JSON list of C-alpha atoms in Angstrom, two decimals:
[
{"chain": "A", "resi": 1, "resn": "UNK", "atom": "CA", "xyz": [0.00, 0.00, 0.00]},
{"chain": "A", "resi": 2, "resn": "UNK", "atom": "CA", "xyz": [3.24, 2.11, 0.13]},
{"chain": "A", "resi": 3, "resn": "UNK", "atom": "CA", "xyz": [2.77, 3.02, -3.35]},
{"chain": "A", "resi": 4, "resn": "UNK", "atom": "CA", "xyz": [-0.93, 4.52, -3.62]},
{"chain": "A", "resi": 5, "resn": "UNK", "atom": "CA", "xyz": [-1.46, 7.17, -6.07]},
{"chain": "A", "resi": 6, "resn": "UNK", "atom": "CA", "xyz": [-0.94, 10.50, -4.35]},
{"chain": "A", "resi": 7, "resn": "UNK", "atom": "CA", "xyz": [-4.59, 11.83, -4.33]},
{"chain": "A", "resi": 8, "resn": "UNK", "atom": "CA", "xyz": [-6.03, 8.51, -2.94]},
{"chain": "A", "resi": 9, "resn": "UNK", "atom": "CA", "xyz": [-5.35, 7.67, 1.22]},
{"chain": "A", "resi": 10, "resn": "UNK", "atom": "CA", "xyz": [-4.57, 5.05, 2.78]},
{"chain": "A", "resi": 11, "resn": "UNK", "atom": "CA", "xyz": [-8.09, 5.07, 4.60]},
{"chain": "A", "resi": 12, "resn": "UNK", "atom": "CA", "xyz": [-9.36, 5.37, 1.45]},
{"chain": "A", "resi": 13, "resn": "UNK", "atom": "CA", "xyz": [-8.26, 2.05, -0.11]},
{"chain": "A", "resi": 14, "resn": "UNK", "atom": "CA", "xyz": [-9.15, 0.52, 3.35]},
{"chain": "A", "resi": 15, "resn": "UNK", "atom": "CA", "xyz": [-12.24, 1.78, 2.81]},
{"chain": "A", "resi": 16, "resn": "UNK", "atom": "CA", "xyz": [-12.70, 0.27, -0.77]},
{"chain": "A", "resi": 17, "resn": "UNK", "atom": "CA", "xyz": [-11.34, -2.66, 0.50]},
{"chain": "A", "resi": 18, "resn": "UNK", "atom": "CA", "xyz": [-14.02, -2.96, 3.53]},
{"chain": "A", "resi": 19, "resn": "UNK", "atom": "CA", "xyz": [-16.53, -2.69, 1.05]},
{"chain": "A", "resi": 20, "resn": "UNK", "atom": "CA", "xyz": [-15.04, -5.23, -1.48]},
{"chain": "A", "resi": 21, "resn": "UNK", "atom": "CA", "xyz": [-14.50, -7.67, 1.17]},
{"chain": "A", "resi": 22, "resn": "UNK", "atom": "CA", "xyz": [-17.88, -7.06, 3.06]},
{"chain": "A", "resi": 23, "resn": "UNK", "atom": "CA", "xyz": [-20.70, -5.32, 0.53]},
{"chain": "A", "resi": 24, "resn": "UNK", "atom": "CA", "xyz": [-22.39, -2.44, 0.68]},
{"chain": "A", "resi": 25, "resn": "UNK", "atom": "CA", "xyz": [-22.43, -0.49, 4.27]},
{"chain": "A", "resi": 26, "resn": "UNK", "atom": "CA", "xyz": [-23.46, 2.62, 5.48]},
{"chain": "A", "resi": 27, "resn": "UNK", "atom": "CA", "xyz": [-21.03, 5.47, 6.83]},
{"chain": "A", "resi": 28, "resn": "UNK", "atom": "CA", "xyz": [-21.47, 4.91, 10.13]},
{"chain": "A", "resi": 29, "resn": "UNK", "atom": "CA", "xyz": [-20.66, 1.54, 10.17]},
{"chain": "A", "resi": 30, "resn": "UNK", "atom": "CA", "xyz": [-17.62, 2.30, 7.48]},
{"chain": "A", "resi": 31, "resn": "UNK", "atom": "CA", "xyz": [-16.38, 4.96, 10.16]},
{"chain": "A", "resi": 32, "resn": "UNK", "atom": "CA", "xyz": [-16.27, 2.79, 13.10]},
{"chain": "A", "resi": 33, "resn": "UNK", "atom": "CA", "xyz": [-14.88, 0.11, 10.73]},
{"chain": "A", "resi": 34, "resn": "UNK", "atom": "CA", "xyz": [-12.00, 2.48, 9.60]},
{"chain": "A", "resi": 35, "resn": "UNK", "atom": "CA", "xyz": [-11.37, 4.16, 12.89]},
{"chain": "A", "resi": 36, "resn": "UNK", "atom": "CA", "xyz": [-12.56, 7.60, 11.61]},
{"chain": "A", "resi": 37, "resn": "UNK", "atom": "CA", "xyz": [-15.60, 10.03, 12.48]},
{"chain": "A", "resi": 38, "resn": "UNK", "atom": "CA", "xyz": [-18.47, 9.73, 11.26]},
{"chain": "A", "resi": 39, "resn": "UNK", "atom": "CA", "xyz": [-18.18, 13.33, 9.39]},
{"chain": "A", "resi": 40, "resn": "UNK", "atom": "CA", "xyz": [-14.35, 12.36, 8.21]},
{"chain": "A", "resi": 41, "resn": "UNK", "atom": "CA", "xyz": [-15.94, 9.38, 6.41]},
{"chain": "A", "resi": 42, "resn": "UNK", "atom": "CA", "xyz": [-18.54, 11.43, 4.69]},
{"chain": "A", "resi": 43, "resn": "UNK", "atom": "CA", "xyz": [-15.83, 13.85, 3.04]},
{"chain": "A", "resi": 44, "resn": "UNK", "atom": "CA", "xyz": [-14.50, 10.55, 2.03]},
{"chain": "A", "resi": 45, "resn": "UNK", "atom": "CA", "xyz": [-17.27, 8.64, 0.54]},
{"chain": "A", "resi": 46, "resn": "UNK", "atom": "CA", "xyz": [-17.91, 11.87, -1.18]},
{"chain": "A", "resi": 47, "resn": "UNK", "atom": "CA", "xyz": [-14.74, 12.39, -2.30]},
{"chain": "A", "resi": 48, "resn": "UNK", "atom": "CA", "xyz": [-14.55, 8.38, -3.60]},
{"chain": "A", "resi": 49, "resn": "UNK", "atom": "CA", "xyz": [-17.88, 9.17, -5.10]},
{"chain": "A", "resi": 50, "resn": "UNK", "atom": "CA", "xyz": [-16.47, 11.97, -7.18]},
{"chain": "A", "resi": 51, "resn": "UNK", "atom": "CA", "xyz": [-13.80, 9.76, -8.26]},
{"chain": "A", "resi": 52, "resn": "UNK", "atom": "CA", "xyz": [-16.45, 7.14, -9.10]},
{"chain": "A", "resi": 53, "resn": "UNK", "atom": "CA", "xyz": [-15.09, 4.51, -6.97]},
{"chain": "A", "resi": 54, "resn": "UNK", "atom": "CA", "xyz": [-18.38, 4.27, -4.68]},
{"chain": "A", "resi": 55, "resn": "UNK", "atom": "CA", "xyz": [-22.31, 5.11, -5.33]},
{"chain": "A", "resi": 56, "resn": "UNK", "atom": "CA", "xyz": [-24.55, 5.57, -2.69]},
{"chain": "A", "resi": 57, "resn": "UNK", "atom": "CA", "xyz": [-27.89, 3.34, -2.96]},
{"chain": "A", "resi": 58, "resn": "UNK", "atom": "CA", "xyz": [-30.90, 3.19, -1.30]},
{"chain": "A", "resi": 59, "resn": "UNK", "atom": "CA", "xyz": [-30.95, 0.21, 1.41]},
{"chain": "A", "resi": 60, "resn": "UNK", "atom": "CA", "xyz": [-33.43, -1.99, 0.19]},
{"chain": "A", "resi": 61, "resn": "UNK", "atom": "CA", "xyz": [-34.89, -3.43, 3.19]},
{"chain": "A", "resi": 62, "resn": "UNK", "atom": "CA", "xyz": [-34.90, 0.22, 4.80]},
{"chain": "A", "resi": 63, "resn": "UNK", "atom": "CA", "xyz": [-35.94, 3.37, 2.39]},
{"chain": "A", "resi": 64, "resn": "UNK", "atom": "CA", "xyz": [-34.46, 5.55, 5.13]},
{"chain": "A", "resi": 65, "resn": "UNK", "atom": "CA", "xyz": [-30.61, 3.93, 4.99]},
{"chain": "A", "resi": 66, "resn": "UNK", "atom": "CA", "xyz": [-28.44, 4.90, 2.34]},
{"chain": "A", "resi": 67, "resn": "UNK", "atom": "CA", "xyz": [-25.32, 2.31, 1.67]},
{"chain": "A", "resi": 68, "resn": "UNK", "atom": "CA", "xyz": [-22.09, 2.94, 0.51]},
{"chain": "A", "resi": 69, "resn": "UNK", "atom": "CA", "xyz": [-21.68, 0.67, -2.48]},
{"chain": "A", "resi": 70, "resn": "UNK", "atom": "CA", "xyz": [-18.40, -0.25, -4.61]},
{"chain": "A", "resi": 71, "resn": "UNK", "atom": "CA", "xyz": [-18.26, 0.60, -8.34]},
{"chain": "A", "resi": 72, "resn": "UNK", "atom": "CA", "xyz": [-16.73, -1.62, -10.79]},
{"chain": "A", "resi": 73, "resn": "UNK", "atom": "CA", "xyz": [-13.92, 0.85, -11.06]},
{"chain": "A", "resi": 74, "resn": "UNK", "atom": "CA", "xyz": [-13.32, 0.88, -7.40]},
{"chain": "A", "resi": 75, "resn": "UNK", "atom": "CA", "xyz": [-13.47, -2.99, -7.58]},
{"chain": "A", "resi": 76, "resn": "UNK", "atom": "CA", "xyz": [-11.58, -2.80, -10.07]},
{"chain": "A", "resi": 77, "resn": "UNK", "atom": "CA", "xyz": [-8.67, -0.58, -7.82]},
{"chain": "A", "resi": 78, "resn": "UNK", "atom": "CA", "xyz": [-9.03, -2.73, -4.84]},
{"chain": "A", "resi": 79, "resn": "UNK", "atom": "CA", "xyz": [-8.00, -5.85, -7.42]},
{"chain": "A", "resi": 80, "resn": "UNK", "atom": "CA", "xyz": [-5.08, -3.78, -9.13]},
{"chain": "A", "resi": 81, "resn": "UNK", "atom": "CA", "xyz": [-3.80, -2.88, -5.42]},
{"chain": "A", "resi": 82, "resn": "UNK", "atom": "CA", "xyz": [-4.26, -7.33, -4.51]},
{"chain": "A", "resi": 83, "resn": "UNK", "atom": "CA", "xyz": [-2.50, -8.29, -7.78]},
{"chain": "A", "resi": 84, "resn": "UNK", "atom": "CA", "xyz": [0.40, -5.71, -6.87]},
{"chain": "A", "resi": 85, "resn": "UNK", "atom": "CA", "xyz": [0.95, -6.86, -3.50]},
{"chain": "A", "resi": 86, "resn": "UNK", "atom": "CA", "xyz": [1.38, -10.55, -4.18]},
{"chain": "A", "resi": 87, "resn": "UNK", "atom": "CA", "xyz": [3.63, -9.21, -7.18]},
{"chain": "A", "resi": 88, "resn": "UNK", "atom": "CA", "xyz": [5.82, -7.36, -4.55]},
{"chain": "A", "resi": 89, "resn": "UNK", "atom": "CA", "xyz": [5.55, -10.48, -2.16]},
{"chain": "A", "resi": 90, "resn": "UNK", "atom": "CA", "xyz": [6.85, -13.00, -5.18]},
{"chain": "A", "resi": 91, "resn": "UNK", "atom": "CA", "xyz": [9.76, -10.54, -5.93]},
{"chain": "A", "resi": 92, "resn": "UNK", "atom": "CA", "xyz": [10.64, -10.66, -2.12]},
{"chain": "A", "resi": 93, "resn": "UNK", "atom": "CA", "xyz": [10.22, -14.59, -1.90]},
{"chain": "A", "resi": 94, "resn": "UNK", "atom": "CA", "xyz": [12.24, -14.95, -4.86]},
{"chain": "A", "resi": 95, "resn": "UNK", "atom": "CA", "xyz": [14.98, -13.29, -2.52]},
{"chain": "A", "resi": 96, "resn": "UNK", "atom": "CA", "xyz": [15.07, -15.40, 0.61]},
{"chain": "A", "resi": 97, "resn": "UNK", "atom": "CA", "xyz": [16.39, -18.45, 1.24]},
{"chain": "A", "resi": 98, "resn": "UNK", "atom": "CA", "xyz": [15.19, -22.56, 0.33]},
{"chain": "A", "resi": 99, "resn": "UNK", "atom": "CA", "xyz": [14.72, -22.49, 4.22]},
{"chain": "A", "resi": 100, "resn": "UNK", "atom": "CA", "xyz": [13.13, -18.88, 4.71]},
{"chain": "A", "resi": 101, "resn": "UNK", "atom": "CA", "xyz": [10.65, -19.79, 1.91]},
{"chain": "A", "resi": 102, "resn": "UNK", "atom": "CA", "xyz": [10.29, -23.11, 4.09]},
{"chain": "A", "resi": 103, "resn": "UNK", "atom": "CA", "xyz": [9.30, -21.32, 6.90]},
{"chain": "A", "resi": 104, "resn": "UNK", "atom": "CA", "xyz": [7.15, -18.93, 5.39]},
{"chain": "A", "resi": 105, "resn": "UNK", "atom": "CA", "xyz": [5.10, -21.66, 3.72]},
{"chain": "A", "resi": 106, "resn": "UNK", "atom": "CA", "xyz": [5.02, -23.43, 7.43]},
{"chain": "A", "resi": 107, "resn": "UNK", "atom": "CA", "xyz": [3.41, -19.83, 9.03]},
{"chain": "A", "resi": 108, "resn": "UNK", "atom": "CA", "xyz": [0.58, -19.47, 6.46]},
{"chain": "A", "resi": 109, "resn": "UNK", "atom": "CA", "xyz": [-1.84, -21.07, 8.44]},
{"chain": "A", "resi": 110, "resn": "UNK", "atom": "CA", "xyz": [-1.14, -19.17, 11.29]},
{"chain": "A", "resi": 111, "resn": "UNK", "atom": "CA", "xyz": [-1.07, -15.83, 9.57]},
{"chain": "A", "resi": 112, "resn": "UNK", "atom": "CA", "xyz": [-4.36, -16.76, 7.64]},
{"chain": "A", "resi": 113, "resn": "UNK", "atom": "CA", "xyz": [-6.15, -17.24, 11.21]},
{"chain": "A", "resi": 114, "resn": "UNK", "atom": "CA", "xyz": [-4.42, -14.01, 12.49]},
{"chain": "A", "resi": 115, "resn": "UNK", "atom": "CA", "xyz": [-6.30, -12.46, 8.94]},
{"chain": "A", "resi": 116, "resn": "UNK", "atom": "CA", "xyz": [-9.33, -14.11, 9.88]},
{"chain": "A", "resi": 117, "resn": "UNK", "atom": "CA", "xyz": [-9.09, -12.94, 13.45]},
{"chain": "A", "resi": 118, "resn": "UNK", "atom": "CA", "xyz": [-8.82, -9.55, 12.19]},
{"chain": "A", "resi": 119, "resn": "UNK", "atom": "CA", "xyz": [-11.30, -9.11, 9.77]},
{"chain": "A", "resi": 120, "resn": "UNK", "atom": "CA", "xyz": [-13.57, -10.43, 12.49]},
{"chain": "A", "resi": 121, "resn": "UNK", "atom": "CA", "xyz": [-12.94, -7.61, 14.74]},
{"chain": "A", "resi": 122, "resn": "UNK", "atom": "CA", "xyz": [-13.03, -4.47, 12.11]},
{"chain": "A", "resi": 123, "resn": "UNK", "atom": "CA", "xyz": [-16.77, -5.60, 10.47]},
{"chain": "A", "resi": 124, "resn": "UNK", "atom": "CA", "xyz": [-18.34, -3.70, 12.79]},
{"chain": "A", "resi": 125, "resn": "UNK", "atom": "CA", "xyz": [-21.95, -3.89, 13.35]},
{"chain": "A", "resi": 126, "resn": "UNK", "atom": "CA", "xyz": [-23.54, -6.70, 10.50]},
{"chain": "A", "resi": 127, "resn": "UNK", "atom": "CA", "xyz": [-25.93, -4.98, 8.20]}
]
């Protein structure tokens, strides 16, 4: 993530990838998710909406919520900043030792729980 575009934040990709990973939500939810105020996230969303990352909808099962919803070019983003990473991450194996690569491939499961763990504790309320 070191290498966002200048006029995109860091709590902006988060923020695209919250809602790639979890669907639509509303700001509130987004703000607690991100660790932000409420009012900081809606400069945000509207700023991402500009860009045409996110829409706003209408909450189907409640006329009076309005979600924060991922465009296909902000999908699109949030896949271009995936495929990146694991790029950099290959370049970086490619670097290490037969027995550092050994004992990276021995601490995936362990850091895939520690992802789980985490994603569990920054989705918030459920919608």
């Amino acid at each position: 993530m070191r290498h966002l575009p200048r006029d995109l934040s860091l709590t902006s990709a988060a923020t695209l990838a919250t809602l790639d990973r979890t669907g639509p939500r509303r700001i509130t939810d987004l703000a607690v998710t991100e660790g932000v105020t409420q009012p900081a996230m809606t400069v945000l969303v509207r700023v991402m909406e500009k860009d045409g990352l996110v829409e706003r909808r209408g909450d189907p099962s409640d006329k009076r919520v309005t979600l924060v919803c991922l465009t296909e070019a902000g999908a699109s983003y949030v896949r271009a900043r995936r495929q990146a990473g694991a790029q950099a991450f290959a370049r970086l194996i490619d670097k290490v030792s037969h027995e550092e690569a050994e004992a990276l491939v021995a601490a995936l499961p362990a850091l895939l729980h520690l992802a789980t763990l985490d994603g569990q504790d920054h989705e918030g309320p459920k919608q």
